[in-house]
Coordinates of C-alpha atoms in Angstrom, one line a residue:
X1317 CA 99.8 -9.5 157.9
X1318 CA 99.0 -6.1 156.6
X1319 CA 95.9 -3.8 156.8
X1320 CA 94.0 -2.4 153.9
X1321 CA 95.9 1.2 154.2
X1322 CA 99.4 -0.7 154.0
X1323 CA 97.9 -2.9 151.0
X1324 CA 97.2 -0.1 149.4
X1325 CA 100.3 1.5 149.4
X1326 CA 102.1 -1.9 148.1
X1327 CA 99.9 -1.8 145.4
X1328 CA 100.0 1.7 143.7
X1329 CA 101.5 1.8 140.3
X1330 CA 103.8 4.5 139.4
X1331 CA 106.0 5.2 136.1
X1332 CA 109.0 3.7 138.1
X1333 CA 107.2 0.2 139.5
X1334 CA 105.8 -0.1 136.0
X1335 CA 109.4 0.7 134.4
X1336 CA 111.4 -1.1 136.6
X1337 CA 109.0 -4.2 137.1
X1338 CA 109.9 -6.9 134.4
X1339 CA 107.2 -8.6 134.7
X1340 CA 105.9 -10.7 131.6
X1341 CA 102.7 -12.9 131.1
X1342 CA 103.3 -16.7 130.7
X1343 CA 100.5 -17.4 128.0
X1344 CA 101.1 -20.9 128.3
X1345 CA 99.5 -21.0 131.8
X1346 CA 97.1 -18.5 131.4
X1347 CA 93.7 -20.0 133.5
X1348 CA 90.2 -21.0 132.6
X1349 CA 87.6 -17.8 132.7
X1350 CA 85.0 -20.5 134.3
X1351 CA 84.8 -22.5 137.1
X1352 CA 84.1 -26.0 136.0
X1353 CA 82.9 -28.4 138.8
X1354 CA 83.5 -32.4 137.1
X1355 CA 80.5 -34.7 139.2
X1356 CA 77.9 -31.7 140.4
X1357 CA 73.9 -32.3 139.0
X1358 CA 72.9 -29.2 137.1
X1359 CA 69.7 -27.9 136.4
X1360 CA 69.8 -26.5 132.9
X1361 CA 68.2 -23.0 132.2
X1362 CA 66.1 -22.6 129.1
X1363 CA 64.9 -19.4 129.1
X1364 CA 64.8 -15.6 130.2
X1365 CA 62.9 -12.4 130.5
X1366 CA 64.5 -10.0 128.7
X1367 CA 64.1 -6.8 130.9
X1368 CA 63.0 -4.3 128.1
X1369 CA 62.9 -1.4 130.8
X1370 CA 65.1 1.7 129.7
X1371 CA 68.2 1.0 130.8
X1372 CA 68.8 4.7 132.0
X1373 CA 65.3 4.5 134.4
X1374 CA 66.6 1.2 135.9
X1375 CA 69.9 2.2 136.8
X1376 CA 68.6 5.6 138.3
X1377 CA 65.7 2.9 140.2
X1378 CA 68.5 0.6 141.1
X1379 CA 69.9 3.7 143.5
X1380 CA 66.1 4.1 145.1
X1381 CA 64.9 2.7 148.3
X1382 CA 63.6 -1.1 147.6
X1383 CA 61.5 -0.7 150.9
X1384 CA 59.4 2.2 149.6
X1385 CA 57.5 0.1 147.2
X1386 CA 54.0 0.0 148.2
X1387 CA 53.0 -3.5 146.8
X1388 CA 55.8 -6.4 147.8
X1389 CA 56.3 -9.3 145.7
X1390 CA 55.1 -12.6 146.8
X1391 CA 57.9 -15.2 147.4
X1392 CA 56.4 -17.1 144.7
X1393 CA 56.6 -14.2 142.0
X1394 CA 60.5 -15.2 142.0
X1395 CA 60.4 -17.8 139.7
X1396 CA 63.5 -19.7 138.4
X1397 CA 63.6 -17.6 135.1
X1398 CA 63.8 -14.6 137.2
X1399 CA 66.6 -15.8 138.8
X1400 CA 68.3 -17.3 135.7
X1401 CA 67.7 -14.1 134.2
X1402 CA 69.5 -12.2 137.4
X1403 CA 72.1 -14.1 136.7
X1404 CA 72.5 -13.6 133.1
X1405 CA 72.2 -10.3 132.8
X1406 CA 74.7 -9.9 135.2
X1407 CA 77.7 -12.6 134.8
X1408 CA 76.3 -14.6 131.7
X1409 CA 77.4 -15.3 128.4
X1410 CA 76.4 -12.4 125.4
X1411 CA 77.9 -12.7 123.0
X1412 CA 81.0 -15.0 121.4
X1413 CA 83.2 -13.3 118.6
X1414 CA 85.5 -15.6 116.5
X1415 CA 89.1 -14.1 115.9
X1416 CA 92.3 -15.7 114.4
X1417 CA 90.4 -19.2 114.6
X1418 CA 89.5 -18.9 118.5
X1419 CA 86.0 -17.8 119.7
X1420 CA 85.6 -15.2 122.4
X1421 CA 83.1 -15.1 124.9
X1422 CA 82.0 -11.8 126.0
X1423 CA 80.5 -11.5 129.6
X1424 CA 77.6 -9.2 130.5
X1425 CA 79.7 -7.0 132.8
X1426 CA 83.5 -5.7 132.4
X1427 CA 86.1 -7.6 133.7
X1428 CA 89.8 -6.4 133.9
X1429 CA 91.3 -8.4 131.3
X1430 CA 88.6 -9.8 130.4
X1431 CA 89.7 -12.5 132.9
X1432 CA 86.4 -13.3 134.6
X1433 CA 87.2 -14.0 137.9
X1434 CA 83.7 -13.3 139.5
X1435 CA 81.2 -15.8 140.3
X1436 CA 77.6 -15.8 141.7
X1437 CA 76.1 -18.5 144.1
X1438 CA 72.2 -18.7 144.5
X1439 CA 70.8 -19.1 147.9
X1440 CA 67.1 -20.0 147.5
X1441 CA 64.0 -21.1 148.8
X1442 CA 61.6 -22.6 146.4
X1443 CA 61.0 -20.6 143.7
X1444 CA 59.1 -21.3 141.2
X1445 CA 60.4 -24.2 139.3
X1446 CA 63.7 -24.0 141.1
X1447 CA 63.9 -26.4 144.8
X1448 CA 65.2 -24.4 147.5
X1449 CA 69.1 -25.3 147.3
X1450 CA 73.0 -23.8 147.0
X1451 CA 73.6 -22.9 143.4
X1452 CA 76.5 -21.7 141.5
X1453 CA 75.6 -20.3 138.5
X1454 CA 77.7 -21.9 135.3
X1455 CA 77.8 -18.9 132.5
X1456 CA 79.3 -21.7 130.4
X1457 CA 76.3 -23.7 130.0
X1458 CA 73.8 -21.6 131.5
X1459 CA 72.6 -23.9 134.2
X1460 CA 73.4 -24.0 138.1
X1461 CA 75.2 -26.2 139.3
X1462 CA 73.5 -27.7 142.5
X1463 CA 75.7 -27.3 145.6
X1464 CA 73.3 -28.1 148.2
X1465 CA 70.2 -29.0 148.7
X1466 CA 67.6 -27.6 151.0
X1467 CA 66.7 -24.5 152.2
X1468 CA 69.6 -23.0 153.9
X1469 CA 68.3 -18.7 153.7
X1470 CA 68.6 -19.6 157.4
X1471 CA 72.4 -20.0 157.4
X1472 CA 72.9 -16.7 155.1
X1473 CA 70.7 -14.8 157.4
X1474 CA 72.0 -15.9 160.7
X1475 CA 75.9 -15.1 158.8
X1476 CA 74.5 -11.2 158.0
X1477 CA 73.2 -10.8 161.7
X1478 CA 69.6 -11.7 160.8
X1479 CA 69.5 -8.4 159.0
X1480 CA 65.6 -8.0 158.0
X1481 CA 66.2 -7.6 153.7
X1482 CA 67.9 -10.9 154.4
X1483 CA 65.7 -12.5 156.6
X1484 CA 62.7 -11.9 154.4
X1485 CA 64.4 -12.6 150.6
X1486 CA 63.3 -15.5 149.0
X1487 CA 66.8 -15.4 147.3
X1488 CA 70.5 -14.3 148.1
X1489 CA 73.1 -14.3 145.6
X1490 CA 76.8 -13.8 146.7
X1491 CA 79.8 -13.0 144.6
X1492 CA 82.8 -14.4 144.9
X1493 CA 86.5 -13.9 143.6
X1494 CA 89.0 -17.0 142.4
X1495 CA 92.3 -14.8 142.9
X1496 CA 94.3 -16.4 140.5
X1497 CA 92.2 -15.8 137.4
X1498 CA 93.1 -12.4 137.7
X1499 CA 96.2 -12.7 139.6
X1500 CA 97.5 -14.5 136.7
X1501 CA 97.7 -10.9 135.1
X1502 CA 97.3 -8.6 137.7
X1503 CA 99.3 -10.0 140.5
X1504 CA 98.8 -8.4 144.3
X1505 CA 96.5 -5.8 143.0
X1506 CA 94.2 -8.1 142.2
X1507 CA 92.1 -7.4 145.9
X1508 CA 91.6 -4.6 144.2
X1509 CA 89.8 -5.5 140.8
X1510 CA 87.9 -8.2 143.0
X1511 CA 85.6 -5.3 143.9
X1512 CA 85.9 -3.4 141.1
X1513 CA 84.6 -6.5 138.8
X1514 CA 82.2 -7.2 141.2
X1515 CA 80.7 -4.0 141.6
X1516 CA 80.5 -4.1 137.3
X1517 CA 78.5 -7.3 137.7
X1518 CA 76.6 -6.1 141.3
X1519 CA 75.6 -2.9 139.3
X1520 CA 74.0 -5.1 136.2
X1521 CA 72.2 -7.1 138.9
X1522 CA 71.1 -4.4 140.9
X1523 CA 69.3 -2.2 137.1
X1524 CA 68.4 -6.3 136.0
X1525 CA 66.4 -6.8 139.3
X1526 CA 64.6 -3.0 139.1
X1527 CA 63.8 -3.8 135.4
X1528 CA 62.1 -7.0 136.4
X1529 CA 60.5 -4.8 139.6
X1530 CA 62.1 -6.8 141.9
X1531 CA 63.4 -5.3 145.2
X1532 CA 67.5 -5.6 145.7
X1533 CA 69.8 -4.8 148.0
X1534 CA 73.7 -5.1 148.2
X1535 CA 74.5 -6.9 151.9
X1536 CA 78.6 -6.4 152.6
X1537 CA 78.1 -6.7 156.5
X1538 CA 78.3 -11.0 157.1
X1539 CA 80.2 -13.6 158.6
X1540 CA 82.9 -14.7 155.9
X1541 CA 83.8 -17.9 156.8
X1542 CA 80.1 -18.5 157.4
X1543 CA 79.6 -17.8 153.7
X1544 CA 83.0 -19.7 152.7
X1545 CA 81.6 -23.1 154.4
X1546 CA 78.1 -22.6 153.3
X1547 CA 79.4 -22.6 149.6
X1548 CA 82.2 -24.6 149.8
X1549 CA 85.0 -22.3 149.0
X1550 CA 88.3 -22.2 150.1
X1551 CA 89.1 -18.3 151.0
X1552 CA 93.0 -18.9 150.2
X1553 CA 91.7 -19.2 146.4
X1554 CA 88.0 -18.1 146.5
X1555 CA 86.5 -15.7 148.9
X1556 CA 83.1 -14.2 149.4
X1557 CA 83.1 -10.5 149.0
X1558 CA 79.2 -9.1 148.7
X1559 CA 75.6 -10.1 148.5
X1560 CA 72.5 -8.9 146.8
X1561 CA 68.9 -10.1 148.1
X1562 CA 66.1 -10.6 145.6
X1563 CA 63.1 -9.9 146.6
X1564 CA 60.6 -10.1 150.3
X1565 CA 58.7 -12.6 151.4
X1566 CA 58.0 -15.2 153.8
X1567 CA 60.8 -15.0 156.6
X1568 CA 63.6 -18.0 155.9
X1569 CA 63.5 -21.2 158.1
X1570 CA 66.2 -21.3 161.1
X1571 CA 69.8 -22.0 160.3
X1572 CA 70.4 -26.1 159.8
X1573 CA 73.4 -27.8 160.3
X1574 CA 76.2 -27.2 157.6
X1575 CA 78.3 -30.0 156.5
X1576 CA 81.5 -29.5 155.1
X1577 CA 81.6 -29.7 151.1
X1578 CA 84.6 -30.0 148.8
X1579 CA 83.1 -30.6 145.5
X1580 CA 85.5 -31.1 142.6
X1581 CA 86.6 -28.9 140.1
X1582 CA 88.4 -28.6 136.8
X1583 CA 92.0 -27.2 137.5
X1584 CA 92.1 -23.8 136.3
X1585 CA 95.8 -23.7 134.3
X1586 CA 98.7 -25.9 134.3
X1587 CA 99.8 -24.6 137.6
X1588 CA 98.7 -21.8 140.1
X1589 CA 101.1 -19.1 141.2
X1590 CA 100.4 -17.9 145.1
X1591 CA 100.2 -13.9 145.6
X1592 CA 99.7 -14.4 149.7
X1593 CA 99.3 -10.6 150.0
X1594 CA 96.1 -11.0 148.2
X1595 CA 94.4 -13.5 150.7
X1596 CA 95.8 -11.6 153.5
X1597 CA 94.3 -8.8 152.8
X1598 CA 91.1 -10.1 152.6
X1599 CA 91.3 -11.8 155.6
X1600 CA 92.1 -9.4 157.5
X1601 CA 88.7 -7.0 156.4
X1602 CA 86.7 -10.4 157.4
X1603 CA 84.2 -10.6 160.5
X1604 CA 83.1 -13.5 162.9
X1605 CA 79.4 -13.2 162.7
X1606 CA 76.9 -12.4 165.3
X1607 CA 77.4 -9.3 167.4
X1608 CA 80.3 -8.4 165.9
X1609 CA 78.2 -8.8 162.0
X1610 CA 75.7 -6.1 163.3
X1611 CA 78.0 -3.7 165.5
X1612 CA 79.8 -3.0 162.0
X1613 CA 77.0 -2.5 159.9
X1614 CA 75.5 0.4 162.8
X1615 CA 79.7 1.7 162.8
X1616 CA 78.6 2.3 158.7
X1617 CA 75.5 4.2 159.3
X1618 CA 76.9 6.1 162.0
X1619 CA 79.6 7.2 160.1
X1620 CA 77.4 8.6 157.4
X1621 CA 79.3 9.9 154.1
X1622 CA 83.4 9.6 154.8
X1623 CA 86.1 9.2 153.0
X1624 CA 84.1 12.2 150.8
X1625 CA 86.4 15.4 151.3
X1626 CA 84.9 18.4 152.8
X1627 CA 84.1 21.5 150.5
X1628 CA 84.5 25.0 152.1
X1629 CA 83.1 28.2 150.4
X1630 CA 86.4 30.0 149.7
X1631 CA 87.6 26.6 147.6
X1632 CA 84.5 27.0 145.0
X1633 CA 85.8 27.1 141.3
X1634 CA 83.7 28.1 138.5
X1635 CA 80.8 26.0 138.2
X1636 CA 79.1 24.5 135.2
X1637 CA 75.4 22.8 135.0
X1638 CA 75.3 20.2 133.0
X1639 CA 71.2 20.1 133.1
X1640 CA 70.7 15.8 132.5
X1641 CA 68.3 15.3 130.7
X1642 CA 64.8 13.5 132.6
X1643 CA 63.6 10.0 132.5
X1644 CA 60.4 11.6 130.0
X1645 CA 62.9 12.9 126.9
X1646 CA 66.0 10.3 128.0
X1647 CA 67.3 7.5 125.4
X1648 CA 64.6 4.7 125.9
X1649 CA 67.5 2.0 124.5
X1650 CA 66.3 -1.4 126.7
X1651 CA 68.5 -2.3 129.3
X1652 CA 69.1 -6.3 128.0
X1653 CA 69.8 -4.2 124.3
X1654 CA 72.6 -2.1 126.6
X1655 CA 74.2 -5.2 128.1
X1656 CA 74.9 -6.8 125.4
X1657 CA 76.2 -3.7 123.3
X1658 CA 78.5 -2.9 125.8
X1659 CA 81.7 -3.5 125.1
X1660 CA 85.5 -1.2 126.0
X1661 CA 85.5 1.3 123.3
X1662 CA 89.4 2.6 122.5
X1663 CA 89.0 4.7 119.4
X1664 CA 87.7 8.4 119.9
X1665 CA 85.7 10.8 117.4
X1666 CA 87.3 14.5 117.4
X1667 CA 83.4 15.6 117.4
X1668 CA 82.4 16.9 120.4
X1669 CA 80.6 15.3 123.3
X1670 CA 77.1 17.5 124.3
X1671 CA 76.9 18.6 127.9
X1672 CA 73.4 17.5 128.8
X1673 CA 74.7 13.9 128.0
X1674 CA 77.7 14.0 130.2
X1675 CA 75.4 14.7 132.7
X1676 CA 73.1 12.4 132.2
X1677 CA 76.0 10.1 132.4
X1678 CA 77.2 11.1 136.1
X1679 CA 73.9 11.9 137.3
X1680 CA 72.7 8.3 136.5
X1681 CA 75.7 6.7 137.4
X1682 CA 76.7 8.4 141.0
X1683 CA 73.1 7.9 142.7
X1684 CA 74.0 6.0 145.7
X1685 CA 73.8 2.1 146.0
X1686 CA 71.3 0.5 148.0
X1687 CA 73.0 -1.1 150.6
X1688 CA 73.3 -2.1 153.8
X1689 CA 75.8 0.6 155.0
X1690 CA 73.2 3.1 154.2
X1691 CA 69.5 1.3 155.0
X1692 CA 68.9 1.6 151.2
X1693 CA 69.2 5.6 151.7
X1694 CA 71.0 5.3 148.9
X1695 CA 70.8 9.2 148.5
X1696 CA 74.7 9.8 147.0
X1697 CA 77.8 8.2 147.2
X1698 CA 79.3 7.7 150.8
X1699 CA 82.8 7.0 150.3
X1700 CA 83.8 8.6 146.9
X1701 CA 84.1 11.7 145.2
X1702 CA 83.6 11.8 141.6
X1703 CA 86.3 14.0 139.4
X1704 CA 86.1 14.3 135.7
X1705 CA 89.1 15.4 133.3
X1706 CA 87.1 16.8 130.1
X1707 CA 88.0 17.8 127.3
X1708 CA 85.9 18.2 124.2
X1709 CA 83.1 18.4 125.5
X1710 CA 80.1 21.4 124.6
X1711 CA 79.6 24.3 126.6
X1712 CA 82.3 23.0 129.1
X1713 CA 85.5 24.7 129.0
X1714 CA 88.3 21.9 129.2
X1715 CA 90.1 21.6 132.6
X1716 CA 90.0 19.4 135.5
X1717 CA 86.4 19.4 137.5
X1718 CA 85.1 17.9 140.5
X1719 CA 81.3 16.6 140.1
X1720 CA 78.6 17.5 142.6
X1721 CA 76.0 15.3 142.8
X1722 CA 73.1 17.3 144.2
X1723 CA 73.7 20.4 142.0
X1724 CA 74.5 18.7 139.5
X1725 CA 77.3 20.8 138.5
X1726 CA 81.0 20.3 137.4
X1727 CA 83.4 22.8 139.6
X1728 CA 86.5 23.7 138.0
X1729 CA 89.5 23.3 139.6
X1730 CA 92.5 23.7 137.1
X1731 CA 93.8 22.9 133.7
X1732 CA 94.2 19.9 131.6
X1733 CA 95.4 18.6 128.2
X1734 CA 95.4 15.5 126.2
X1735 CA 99.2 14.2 127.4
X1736 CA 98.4 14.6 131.3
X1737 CA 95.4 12.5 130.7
X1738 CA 97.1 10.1 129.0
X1739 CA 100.1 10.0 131.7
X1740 CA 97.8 9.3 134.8
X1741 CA 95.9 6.4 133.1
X1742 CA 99.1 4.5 132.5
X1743 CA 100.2 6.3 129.7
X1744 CA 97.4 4.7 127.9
X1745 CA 96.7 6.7 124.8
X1746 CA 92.9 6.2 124.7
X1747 CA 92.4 8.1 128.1
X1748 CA 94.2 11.1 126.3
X1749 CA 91.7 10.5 123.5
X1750 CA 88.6 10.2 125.5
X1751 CA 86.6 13.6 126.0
X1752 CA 85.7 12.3 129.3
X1753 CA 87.7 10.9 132.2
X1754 CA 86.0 9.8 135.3
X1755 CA 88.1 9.4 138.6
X1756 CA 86.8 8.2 141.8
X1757 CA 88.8 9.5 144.9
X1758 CA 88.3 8.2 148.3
X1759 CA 89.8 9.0 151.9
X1760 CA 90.9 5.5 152.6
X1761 CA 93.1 6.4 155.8
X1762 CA 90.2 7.8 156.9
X1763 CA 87.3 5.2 156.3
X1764 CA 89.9 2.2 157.3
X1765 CA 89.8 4.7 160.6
X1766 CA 86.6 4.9 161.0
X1767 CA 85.6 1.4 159.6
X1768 CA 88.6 -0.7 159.6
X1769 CA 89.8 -3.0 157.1
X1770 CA 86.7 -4.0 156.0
X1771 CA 85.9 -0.4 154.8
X1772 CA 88.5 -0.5 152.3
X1773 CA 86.5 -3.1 150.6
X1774 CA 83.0 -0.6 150.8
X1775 CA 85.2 2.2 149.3
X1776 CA 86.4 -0.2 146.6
X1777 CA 82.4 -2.0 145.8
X1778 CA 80.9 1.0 145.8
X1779 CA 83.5 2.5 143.5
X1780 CA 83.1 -0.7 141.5
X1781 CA 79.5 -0.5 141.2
X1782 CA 79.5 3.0 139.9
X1783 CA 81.9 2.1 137.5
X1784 CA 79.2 -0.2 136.4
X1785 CA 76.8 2.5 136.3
X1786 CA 78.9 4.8 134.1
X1787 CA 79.1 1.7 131.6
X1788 CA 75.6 1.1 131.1
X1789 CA 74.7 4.8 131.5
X1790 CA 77.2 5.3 128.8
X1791 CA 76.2 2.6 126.4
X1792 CA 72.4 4.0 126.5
X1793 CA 73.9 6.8 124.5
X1794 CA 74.1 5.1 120.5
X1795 CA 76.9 7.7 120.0
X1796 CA 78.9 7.1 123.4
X1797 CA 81.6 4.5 124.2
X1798 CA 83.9 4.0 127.0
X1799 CA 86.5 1.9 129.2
X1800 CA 87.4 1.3 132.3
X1801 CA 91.4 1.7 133.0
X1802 CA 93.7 2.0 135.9
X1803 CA 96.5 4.4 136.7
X1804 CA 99.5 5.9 139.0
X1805 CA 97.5 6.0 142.0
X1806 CA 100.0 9.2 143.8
X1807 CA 100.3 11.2 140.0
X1808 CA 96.5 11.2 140.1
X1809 CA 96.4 12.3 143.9
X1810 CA 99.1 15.2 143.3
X1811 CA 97.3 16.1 139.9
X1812 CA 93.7 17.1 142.0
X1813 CA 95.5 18.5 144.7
X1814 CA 95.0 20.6 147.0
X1815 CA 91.5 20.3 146.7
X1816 CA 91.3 16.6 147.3
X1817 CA 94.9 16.0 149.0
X1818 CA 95.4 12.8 151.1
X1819 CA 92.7 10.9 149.4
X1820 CA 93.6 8.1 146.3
X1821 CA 91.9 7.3 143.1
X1822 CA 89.9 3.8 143.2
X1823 CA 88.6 3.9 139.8
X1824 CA 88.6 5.1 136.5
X1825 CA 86.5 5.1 133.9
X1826 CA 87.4 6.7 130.0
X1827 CA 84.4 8.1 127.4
X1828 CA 83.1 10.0 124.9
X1829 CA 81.8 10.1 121.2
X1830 CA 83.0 6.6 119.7
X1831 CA 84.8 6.7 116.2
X1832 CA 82.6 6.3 113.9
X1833 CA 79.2 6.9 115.5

């Protein structure tokens, strides 16, 4: 058994692991991007609203407190093309590309590898047109498959501590993580993309349910093996790792009894390789319910903002404003339109990228999340600091920065140039090319301290989530493209040292002017 810190450390790329690893994919076994149940009903889903809200307003929203609405939404304005829509927008289907005689389907949210290893379950009351029941959602067909029927918001509310947004949603939906689809690529750092690929798919959700003014809220403090049973998952392949409510309404019925499930399902390759480091490590972040469920989530808001380094005056660099431009004279491009132009841009223009837009692009994307760690006081990130690597972009002099939310200012901290961007990222020559190159940085000996294991997985979502945030922030821009890539975890630490020494990178995210545009 390890703990998240030790996990981490097992996991961190560097030139000589990636050298010296001799690792090569078996394409013959490479697994399913779906889950397939073979004898479940389905209820097929017809039609959506396409959210036409500006995709820029509705990820800014998406960061606001849910409970400061004045006018709540009656259970029965969640209707069950809300809920498809939810879903779509978030994990679904948008777009299929044919290349070399095989068709490609293109999710809604990144992926590493394009793998799709995330999957959403509905937990739901009646809803308009939907019976209250336990749903996976199929991005294959768009339908849900039906899991369970009945109204079980009781069992997910009793797992999260009978926490109040979940008490009161008319609708949950949880996110899940089948470890070999990635794994199968990836290997043991797969615990790690499980959140990051959630938080992409979380973060469409979150600006899809704001668009459609619906409330939302990200719920990471439950029972796991509550939330396992409830949707028939077995954690050793498929594990829980966040929920969103939808929604306020009438208070769910009492827990009823849950009997075991083991519906069937399509096998996913040819044959399944374990990584046991992978379950391990989410096991050991899980909790047992009841006290225990709520004691953690008051340890979060006690702790307030860690794993964030602390700033003194005599460390200040040269600061830059980067002025983002306001919701009034912002890109109006829809937020559906942005989905489903996204894509993982790898060719860079040599024109320069203006300033006002890189800051719209941090300053939407680096809000906060509404969640319960924070009551929905989702006023900045609490367990990541946000670096960017620019070069090429107006009015900011290339060099290494570190972002400050509140000022909204990039503080210079050193030098930089195309070939050390490209080295950190993996060698990977599009970081090099990007103007932009977004690191995340969080104190993870600190918050596993503080939180234990469990807060690895908060520093991880909410890193994931922003990454989310800096896609469709980025594809609002007609001109902008980007990509999210990983990296030698201690080169990136040592290359924004001293400033930000002892804390590790849990994200990156690589943009600018697209070719072309």
């Amino acid at each position: 058994m390890v703990d998240a810190r030790e996990y981490h450390e097992r996991t961190n790329h560097s030139p000589e692991s990636v050298r010296e690893e001799g690792f090569e994919l078996d394409f013959s076994n490479r697994p399913q991007p779906y889950k397939l149940y073979t004898d479940l009903p389905r209820v097929a889903l017809s039609s959506v609203h396409v959210p036409i809200a500006p995709v820029l307003s509705a990820v800014s929203e998406a960061a606001a407190d849910p409970l400061a609405d004045a006018e709540q939404p009656s259970p029965r304005a969640l209707d069950h093309e809300t809920l498809a829509t939810l879903c779509y927008e978030a994990n679904g289907v948008v777009k299929t590309v044919t290349a070399d005689g095989r068709e490609l389907a293109f999710r809604a949210a990144s992926c590493t590898g394009k793998l799709y290893h995330v999957d959403l379950y509905l937990v739901c009351g009646d809803c308009g047109g939907l019976d209250a029941g336990v749903y996976h959602f199929d991005p294959r067909t768009f339908s849900f498959d039906v899991l369970r029927e009945g109204d079980y918001r009781g069992v997910v509310a009793e797992a999260a501590g009978d926490y109040p947004p979940v008490v009161d949603a008319p609708a949950t939906v949880v996110a899940t993580s089948t470890w070999w689809r990635n794994a199968w690529k990836y290997r043991e750092r797969t615990y790690r993309h499980a959140f990051w690929d959630s938080g992409t798919v979380l973060a469409n959700l979150l600006a899809a349910a704001h668009a459609l003014d619906r409330r939302a809220e990200v719920v990471t403090a439950f029972a796991d093996d509550a939330l396992s049973g409830l949707l028939g998952v077995d954690p050793e392949h498929e594990a829980p790792l966040a929920a969103v409510t939808i929604g306020h309404g009438e208070p769910a019925p009492k827990a009823i009894e849950v009997t075991p499930i083991d519906p069937a399902t399509e096998p996913l390759s040819e044959r399944v390789v374990e990584y046991p480091l992978i379950p391990d490590a989410w096991r050991q972040s899980t909790l047992d319910g009841g006290n225990t469920v709520e004691e953690w989530r008051e340890r979060c808001l006690e702790a307030g903002s860690i794993g964030t380094s602390v700033r003194t005056d005599d460390e200040d660099g040269d600061r830059v404003a980067l002025d983002p431009v306001g919701h009034g004279t912002a890109s109006a491009r829809p937020l559906h339109h942005t989905i489903v132009r996204r894509g993982s841009c790898r060719e860079f223009s040599g024109e320069a990228v203006g300033r006002r837009k890189l800051g719209t692009v941090l300053d939407r994307a680096t809000r906060g999340v509404p969640a319960d760690w924070n009551r929905c006081e989702a006023d900045g990130l609490r367990y990541n600091d946000v670096y960017a690597l620019v070069a090429g972009v107006e009015g900011v002099p290339d060099g290494t920065y570190r972002f400050h939310p509140t000022e909204g200012e990039l503080e210079r901290l050193g030098e930089v140039d195309r070939r050390t961007k490209t080295h950190l990222a993996l060698d990977q020559t599009w970081a090099g090319a990007a103007h932009v190159n977004v690191y995340l940085m969080a104190d993870v000996e600190r918050i596993v301290e503080r939180l234990g294991n469990r807060g690895y997985r908060l520093a991880q979502l909410e890193a994931g989530i922003t990454l989310g945030r800096l896609y469709l922030a980025t594809y609002a821009h007609r001109d902008l493209g980007g990509t999210g890539l990983t990296f030698y975890d201690c080169e990136v630490s040592d290359h924004l040292s001293p400033r930000d020494a002892g804390h590790v990178p849990t994200c990156l995210f690589a943009f600018g002017r697209r070719e072309g545009a």
